[in-house]
Tab-separated table of C-alpha atoms and ligand atoms in Angstrom:
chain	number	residue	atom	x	y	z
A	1	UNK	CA	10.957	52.551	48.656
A	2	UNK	CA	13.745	51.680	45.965
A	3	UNK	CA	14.745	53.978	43.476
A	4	UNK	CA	15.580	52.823	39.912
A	5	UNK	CA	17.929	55.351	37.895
A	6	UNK	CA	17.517	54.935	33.709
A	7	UNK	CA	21.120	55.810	32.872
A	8	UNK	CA	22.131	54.139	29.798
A	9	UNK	CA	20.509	56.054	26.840
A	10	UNK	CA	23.563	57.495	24.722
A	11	UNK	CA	22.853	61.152	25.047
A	12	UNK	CA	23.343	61.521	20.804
A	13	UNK	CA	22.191	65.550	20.799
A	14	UNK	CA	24.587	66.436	23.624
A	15	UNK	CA	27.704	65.671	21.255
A	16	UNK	CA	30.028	66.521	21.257
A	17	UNK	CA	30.398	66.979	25.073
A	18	UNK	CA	28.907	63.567	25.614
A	19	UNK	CA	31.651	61.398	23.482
A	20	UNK	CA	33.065	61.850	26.680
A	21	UNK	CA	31.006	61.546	29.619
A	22	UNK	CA	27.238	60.415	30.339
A	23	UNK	CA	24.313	62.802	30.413
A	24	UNK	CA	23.826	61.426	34.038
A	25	UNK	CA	27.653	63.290	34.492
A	26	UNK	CA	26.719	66.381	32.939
A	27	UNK	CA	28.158	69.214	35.330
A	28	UNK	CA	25.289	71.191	36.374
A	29	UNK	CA	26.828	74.214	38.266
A	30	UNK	CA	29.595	72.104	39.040
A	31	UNK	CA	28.100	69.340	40.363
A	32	UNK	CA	27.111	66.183	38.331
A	33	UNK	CA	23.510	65.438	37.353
A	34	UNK	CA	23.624	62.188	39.353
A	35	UNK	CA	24.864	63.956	42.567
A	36	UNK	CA	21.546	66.085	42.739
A	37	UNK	CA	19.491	63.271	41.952
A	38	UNK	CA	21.833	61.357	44.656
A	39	UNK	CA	20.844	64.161	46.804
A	40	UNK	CA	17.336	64.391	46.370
A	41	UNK	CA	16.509	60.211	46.696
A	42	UNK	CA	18.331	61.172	50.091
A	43	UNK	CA	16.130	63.891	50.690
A	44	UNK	CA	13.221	62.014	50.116
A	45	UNK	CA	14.382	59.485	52.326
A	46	UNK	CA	14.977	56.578	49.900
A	47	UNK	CA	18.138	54.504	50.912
A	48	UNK	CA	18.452	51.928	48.127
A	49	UNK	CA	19.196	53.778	44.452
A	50	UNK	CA	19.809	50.961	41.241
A	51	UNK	CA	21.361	52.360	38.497
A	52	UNK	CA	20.287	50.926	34.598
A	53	UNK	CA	23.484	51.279	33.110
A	54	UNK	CA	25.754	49.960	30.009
A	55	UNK	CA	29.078	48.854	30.868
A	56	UNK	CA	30.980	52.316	29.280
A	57	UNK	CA	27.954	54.223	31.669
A	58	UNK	CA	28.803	52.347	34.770
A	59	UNK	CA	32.865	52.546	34.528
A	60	UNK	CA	32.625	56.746	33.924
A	61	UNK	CA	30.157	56.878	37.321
A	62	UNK	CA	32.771	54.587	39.101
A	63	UNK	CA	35.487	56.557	38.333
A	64	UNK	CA	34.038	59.876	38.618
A	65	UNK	CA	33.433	58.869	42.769
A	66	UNK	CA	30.182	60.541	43.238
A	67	UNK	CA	29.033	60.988	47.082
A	68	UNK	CA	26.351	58.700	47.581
A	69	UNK	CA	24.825	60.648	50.322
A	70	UNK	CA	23.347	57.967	52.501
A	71	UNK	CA	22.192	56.027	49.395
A	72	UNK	CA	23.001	51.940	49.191
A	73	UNK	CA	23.798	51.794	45.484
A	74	UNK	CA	23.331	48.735	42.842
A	75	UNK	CA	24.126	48.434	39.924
A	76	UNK	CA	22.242	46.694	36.681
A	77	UNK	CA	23.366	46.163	33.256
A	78	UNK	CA	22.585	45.829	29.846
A	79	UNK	CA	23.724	43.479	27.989
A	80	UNK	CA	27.176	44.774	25.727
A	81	UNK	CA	26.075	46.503	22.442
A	82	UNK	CA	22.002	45.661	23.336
A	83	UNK	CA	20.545	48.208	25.007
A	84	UNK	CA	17.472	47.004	26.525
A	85	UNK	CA	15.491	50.438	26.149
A	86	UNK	CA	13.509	52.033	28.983
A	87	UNK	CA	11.296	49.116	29.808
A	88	UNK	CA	13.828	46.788	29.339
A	89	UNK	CA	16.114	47.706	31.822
A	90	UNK	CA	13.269	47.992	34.165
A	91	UNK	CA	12.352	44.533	33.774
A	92	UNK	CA	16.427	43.663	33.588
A	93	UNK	CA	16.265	44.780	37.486
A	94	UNK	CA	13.232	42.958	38.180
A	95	UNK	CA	15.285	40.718	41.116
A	96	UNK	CA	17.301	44.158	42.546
A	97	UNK	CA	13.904	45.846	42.728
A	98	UNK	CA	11.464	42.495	44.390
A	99	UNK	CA	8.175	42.158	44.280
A	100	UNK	CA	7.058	43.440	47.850
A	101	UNK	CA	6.289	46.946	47.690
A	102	UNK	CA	5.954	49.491	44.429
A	103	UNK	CA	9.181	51.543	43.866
A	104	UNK	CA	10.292	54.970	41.675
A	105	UNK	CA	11.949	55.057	38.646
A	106	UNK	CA	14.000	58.205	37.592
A	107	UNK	CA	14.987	59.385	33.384
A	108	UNK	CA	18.395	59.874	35.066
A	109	UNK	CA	18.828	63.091	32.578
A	110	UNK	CA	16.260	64.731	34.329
A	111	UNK	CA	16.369	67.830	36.966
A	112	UNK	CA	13.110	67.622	38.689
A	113	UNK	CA	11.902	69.258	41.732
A	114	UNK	CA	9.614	67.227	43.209
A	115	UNK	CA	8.488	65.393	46.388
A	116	UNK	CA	8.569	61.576	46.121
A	117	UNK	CA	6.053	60.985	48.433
A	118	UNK	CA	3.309	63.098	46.851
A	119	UNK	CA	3.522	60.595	43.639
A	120	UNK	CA	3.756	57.711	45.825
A	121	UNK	CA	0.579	58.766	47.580
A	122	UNK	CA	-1.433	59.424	44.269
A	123	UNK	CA	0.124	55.745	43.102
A	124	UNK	CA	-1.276	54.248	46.741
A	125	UNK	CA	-4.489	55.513	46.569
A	126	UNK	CA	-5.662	55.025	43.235
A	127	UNK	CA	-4.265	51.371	43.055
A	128	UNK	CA	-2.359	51.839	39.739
A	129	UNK	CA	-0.056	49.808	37.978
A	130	UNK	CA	2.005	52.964	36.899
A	131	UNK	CA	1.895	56.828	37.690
A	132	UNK	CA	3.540	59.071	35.751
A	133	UNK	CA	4.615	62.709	36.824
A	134	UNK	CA	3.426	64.973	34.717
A	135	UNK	CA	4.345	68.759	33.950
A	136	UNK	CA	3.155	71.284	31.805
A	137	UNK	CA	4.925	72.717	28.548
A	138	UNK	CA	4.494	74.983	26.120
A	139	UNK	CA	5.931	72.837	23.028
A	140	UNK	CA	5.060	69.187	24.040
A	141	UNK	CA	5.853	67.083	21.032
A	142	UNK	CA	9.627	66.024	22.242
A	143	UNK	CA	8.176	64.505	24.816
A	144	UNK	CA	5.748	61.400	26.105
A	145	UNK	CA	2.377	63.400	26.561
A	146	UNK	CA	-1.089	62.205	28.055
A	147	UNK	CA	-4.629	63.090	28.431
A	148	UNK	CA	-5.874	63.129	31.959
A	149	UNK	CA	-9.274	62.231	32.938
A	150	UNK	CA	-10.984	64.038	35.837
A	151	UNK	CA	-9.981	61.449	38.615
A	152	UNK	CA	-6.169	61.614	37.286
A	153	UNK	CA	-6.373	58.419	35.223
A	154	UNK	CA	-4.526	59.107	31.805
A	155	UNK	CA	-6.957	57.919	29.283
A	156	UNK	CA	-3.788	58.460	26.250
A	157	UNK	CA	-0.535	58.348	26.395
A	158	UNK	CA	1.781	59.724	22.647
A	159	UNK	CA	5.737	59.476	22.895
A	160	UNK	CA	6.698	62.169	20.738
A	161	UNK	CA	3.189	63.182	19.256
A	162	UNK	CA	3.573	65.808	16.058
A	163	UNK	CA	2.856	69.301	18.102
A	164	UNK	CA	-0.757	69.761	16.083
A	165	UNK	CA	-1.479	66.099	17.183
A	166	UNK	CA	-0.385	66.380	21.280
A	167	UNK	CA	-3.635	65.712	23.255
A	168	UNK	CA	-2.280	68.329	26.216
A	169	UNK	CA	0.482	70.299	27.050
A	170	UNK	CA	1.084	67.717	29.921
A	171	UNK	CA	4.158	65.831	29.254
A	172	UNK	CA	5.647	62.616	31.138
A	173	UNK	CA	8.573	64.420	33.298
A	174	UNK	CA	10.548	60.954	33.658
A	175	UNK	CA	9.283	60.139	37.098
A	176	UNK	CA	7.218	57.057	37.665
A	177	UNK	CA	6.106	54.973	40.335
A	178	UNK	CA	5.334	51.824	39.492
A	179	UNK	CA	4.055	48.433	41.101
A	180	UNK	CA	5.383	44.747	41.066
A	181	UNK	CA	2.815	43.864	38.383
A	182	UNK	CA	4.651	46.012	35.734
A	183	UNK	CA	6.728	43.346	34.942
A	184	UNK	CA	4.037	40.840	33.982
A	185	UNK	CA	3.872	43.988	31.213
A	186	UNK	CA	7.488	43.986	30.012
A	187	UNK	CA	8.659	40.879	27.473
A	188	UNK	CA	12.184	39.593	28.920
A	189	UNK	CA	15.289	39.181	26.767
A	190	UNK	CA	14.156	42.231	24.084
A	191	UNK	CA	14.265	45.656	23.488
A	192	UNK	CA	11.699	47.260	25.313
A	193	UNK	CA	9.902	51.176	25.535
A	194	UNK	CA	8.063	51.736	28.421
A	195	UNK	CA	6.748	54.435	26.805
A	196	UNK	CA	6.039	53.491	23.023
A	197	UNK	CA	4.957	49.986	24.483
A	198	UNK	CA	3.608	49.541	27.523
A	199	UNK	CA	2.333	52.768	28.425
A	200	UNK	CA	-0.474	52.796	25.825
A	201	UNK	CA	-1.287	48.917	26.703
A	202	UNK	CA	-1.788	50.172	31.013
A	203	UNK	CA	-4.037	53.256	29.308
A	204	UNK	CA	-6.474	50.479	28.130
A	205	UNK	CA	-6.499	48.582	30.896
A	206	UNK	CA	-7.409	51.892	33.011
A	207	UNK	CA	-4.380	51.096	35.198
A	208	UNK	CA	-2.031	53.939	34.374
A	209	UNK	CA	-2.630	57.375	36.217
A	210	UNK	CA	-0.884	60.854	36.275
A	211	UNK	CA	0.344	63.501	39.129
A	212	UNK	CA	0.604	66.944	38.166
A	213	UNK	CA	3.316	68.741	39.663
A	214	UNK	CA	4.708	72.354	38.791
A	215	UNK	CA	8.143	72.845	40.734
A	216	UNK	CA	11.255	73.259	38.374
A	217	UNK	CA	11.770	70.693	35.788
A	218	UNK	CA	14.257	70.187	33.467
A	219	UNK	CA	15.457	68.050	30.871
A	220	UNK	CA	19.009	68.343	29.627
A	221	UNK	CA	18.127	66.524	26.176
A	222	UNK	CA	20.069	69.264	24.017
A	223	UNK	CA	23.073	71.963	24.763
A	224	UNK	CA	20.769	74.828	24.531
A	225	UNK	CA	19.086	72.761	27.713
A	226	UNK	CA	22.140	72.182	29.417
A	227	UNK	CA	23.241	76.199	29.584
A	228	UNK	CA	19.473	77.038	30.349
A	229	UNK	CA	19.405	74.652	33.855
A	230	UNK	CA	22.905	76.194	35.031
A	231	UNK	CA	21.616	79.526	34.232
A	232	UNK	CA	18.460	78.896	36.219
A	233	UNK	CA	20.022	77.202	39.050
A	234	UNK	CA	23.039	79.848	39.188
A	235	UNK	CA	20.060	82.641	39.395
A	236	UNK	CA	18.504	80.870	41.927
A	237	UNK	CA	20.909	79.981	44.930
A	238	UNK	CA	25.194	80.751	43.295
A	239	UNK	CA	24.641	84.127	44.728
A	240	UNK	CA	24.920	82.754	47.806
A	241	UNK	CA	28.951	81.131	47.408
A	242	UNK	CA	31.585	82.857	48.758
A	243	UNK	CA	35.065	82.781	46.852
A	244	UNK	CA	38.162	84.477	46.703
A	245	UNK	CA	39.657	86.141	43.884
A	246	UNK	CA	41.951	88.751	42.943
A	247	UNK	CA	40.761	92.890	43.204
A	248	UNK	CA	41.490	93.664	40.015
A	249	UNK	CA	39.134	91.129	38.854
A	250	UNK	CA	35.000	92.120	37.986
A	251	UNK	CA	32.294	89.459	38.704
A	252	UNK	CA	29.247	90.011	37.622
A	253	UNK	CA	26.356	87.451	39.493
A	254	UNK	CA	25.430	85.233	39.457
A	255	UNK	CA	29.004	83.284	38.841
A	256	UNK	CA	30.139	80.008	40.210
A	257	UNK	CA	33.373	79.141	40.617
A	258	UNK	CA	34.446	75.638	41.792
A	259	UNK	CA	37.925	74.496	43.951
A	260	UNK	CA	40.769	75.771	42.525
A	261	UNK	CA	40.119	78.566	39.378
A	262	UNK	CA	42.240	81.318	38.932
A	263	UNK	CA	42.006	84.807	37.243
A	264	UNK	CA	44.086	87.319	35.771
A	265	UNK	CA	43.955	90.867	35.923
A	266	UNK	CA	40.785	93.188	34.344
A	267	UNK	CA	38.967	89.972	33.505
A	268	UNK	CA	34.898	90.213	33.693
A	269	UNK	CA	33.778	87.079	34.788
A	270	UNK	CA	29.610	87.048	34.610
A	271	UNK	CA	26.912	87.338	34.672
A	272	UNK	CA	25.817	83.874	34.431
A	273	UNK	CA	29.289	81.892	33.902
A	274	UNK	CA	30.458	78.639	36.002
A	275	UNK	CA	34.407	78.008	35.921
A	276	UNK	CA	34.669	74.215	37.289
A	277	UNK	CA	37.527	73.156	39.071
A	278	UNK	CA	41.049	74.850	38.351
A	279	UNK	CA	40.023	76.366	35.550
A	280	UNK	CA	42.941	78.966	34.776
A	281	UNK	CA	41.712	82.232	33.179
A	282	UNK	CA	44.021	85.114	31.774
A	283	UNK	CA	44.060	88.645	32.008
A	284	UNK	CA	41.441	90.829	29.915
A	285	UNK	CA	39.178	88.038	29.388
A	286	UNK	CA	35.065	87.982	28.891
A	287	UNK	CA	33.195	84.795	30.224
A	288	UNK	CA	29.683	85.666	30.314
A	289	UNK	CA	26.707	83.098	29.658
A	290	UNK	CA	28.832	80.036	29.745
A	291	UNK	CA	29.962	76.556	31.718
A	292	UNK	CA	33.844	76.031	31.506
A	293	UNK	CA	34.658	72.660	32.592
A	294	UNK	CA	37.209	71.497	34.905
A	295	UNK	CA	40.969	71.861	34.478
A	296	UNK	CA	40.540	74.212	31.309
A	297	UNK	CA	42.874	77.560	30.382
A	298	UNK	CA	41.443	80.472	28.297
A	299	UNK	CA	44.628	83.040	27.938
A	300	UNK	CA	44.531	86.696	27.685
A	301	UNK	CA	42.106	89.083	25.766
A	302	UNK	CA	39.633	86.257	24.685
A	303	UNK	CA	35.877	85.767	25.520
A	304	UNK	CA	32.902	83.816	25.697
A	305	UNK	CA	29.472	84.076	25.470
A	306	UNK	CA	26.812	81.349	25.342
A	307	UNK	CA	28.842	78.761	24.693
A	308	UNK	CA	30.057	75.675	26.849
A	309	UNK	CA	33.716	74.296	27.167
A	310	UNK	CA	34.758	70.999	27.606
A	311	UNK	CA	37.534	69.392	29.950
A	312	UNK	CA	40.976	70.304	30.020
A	313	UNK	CA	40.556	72.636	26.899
A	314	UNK	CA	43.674	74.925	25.799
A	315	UNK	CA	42.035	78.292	24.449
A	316	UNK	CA	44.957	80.487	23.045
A	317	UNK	CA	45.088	84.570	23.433
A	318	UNK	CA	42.500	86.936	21.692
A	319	UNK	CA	40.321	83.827	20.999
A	320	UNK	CA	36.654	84.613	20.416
A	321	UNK	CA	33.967	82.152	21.363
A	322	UNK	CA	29.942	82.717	19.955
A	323	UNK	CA	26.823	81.809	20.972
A	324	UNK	CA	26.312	78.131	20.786
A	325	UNK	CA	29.494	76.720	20.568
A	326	UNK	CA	30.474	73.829	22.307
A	327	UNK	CA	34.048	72.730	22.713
A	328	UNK	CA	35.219	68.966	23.242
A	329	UNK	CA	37.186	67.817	25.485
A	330	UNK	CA	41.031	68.430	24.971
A	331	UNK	CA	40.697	70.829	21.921
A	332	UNK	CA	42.958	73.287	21.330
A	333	UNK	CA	42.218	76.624	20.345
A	334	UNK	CA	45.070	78.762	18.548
A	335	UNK	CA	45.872	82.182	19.185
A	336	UNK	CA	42.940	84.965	17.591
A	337	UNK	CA	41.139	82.389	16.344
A	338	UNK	CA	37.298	83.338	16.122
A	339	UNK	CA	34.442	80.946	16.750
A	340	UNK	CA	31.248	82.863	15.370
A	341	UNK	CA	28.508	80.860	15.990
A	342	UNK	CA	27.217	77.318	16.978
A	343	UNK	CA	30.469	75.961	15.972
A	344	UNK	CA	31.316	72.559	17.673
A	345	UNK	CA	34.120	70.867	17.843
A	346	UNK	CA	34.730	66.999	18.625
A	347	UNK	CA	37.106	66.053	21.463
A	348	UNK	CA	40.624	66.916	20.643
A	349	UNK	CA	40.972	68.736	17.763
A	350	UNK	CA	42.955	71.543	16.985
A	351	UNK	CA	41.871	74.460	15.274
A	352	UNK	CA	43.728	77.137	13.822
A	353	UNK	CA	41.845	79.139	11.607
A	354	UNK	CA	38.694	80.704	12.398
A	355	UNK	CA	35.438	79.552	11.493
A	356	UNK	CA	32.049	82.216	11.049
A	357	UNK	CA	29.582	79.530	10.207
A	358	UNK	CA	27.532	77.207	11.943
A	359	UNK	CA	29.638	74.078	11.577
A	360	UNK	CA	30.171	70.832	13.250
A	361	UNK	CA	34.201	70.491	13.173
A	362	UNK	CA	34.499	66.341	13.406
B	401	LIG	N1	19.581	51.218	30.883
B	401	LIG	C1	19.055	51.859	29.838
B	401	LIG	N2	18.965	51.196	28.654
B	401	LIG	N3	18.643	53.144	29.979
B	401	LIG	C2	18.133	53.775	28.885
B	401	LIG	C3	18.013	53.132	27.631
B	401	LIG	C4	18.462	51.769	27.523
B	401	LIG	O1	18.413	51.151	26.465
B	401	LIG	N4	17.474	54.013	26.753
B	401	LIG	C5	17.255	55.151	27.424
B	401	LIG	N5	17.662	55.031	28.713
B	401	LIG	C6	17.610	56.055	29.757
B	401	LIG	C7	18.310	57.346	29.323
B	401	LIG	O2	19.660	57.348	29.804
B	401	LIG	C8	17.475	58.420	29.987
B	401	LIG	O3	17.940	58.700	31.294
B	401	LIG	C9	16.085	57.810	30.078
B	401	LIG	O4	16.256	56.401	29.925
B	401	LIG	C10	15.132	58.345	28.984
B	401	LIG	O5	15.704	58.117	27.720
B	401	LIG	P1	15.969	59.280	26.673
B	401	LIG	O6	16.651	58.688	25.508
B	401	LIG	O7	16.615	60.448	27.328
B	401	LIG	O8	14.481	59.622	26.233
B	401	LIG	P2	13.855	61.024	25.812
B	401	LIG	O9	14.462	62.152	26.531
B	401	LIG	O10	13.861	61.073	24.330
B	401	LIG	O11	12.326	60.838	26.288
B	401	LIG	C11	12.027	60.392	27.600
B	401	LIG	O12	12.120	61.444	28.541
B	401	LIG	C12	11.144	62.516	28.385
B	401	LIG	C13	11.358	63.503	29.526
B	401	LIG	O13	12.614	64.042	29.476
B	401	LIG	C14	10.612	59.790	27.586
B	401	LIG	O14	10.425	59.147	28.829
B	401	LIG	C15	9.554	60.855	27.367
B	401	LIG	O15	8.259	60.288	27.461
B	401	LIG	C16	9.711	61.943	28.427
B	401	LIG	O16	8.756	62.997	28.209
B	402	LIG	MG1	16.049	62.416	27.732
């Protein structure tokens, strides 16, 4: 089975760390997103993965030389400045994906623990045109959602239904499988939502059914998201790493620390903080409930708490960083500057003076 990967959505609410990178590249304890889905297609035995890109999409994964595992990867495109929307790009890899056999197609901003093969079987024996995984949460409306009938048909399918008007609490997890006859489904050349579109056209024809599943899913749509999966996943296997760093030096787990970080003297480092690759801490610094990316310096005497830090950031001494702040890429923090709360700050900027508001610093 072939595995299609929808990767070139813009990732607006994950701003400002995704000016810079792809949701797809999102670090998730220090590995990108597409490495565990890399990872998992492998696990599940698939050996052909095509990525739905745009062109910025496709030079960031090229450059960022993710292990494909044992994966053969393709590659197909949207056209520059058109994105072709979900369906679109589905029908845009019509030729990569053939006609012989159904295949899986991934939200590639997803985290979702589940077995292929289980959906696959579902898809097989009810004959559908489309199955959707489905999982159960308690606010469904930012999602697709869907009404299941008793023999796992879904008689409706709402993207993004107000909450009062959701028919379940089962949402689409952005997993399908789907067979060759999709495409007869999807107009060529336009704009296209599989899920606004031709979702609610398979309902009526009876031909679209659902697979419940309840292992860990996750979708890193916002920032709160993105520190709630590492949090998760550090709880649930970072205990495990082994690392070396100085005496003096008190981790609290779960903590992940990637190749290269190093820390000064009488810093707490924990619970729940991941320091990517040679991330340089101080002495007398706090890190607790955050994701430092790669090649970042905090100096002395500052902290950290539920916030995330993009790449290569300079954080000055006594700096104080609040719950919910999120740091570009390449800004620079001056000395005892103090970052209340859900500040964020776009990629490069300097900033000098504190700020105790929420505030979007652009
Ligand atoms: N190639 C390509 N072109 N990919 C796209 C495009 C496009 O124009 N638009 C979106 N994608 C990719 C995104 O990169 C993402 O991986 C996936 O398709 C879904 O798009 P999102 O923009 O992230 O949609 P969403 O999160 O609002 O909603 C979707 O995901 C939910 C689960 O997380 C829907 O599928 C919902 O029904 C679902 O519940
Ligand atoms: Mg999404």
């Amino acid at each position: 089975m072939k595995a299609l990967i929808l990767a070139g959505g813009f990732g607006t609410r994950l701003r400002p760390l995704s000016c810079t990178r792809p949701k797809i590249l999102f670090p998730i304890v220090n590995k990108p997103l597409l490495q565990w889905t890399f990872e998992r297609l492998t696990k599940n035995k698939i050996e052909e993965a095509i990525l739905a890109v745009n062109l910025q999409t496709e030079v960031f994964i090229k450059q960022h030389r993710i292990s494909r595992c044992e994966l053969h990867i393709a590659y197909s495109r949207d056209p520059v400045k058109k994105p072709l929307g979900t369906g679109g790009a589905i029908k845009k890899a019509e030729k990569l994906l053939g006609h012989d056999t159904s295949f899986l197609v991934l939200n590639g901003d997803i985290f979702a623990d589940l077995n292929y093969r289980e959906i696959l079987k579902i898809h097989e024996e009810k004959n559908a045109a489309a199955t959707i995984a489905l999982h159960e949460v308690s606010d469904p409306s930012r999602y697709g959602v869907a009404e299941l009938a008793n023999d796992n048909r879904i008689k409706k399918f709402i993207e993004k239904p107000l909450r009062e008007e959701a028919p379940s609490n089962l949402i689409n997890a952005g997993v399908y499988v789907l067979s060759p006859e999709i495409f007869k489904y999807i107009p060529k050349g336009r704009k296209v939502s599989l899920e606004r579109e031709v979702f609610p056209k398979l309902t009526e024809e009876k031909k679209l059914y659902g697979y419940v599943f309840d292992g860990f899913w996750m979708d890193i749509g916002k920032l709160e998201d993105y520190l709630k999966i590492n949090k998760i996943l550090l709880g649930s296997f970072a205990n495990q790493q082994k690392y070396k760093i100085g005496s003096k030096v008190k981790i609290k787990k779960p903590v992940a620390f990637d190749k290269g970080v190093s820390i000064g003297e009488k810093t707490v480092i924990g619970p729940y903080a991941v320091l990517g690759r040679n991330v340089i801490v101080g002495k007398n610094v706090h890190i607790q409930n955050s994701v430092i990316l790669p090649g970042t310096t905090i100096s002395d005497f500052s902290s950290a708490n539920g916030s995330v830090i993009g790449e290569n950031v300079i954080i000055g001494k006594g700096v104080k960083i609040g719950e919910g702040c999120v740091l570009g890429d390449h800004v620079k923090v001056r000395d005892n500057v103090s970052l209340a709360r859900r500040v964020s700050v776009c990629p490069a900027k300097e900033i000098s003076e504190s700020v105790l508001t929420p505030k979007s610093i652009i």
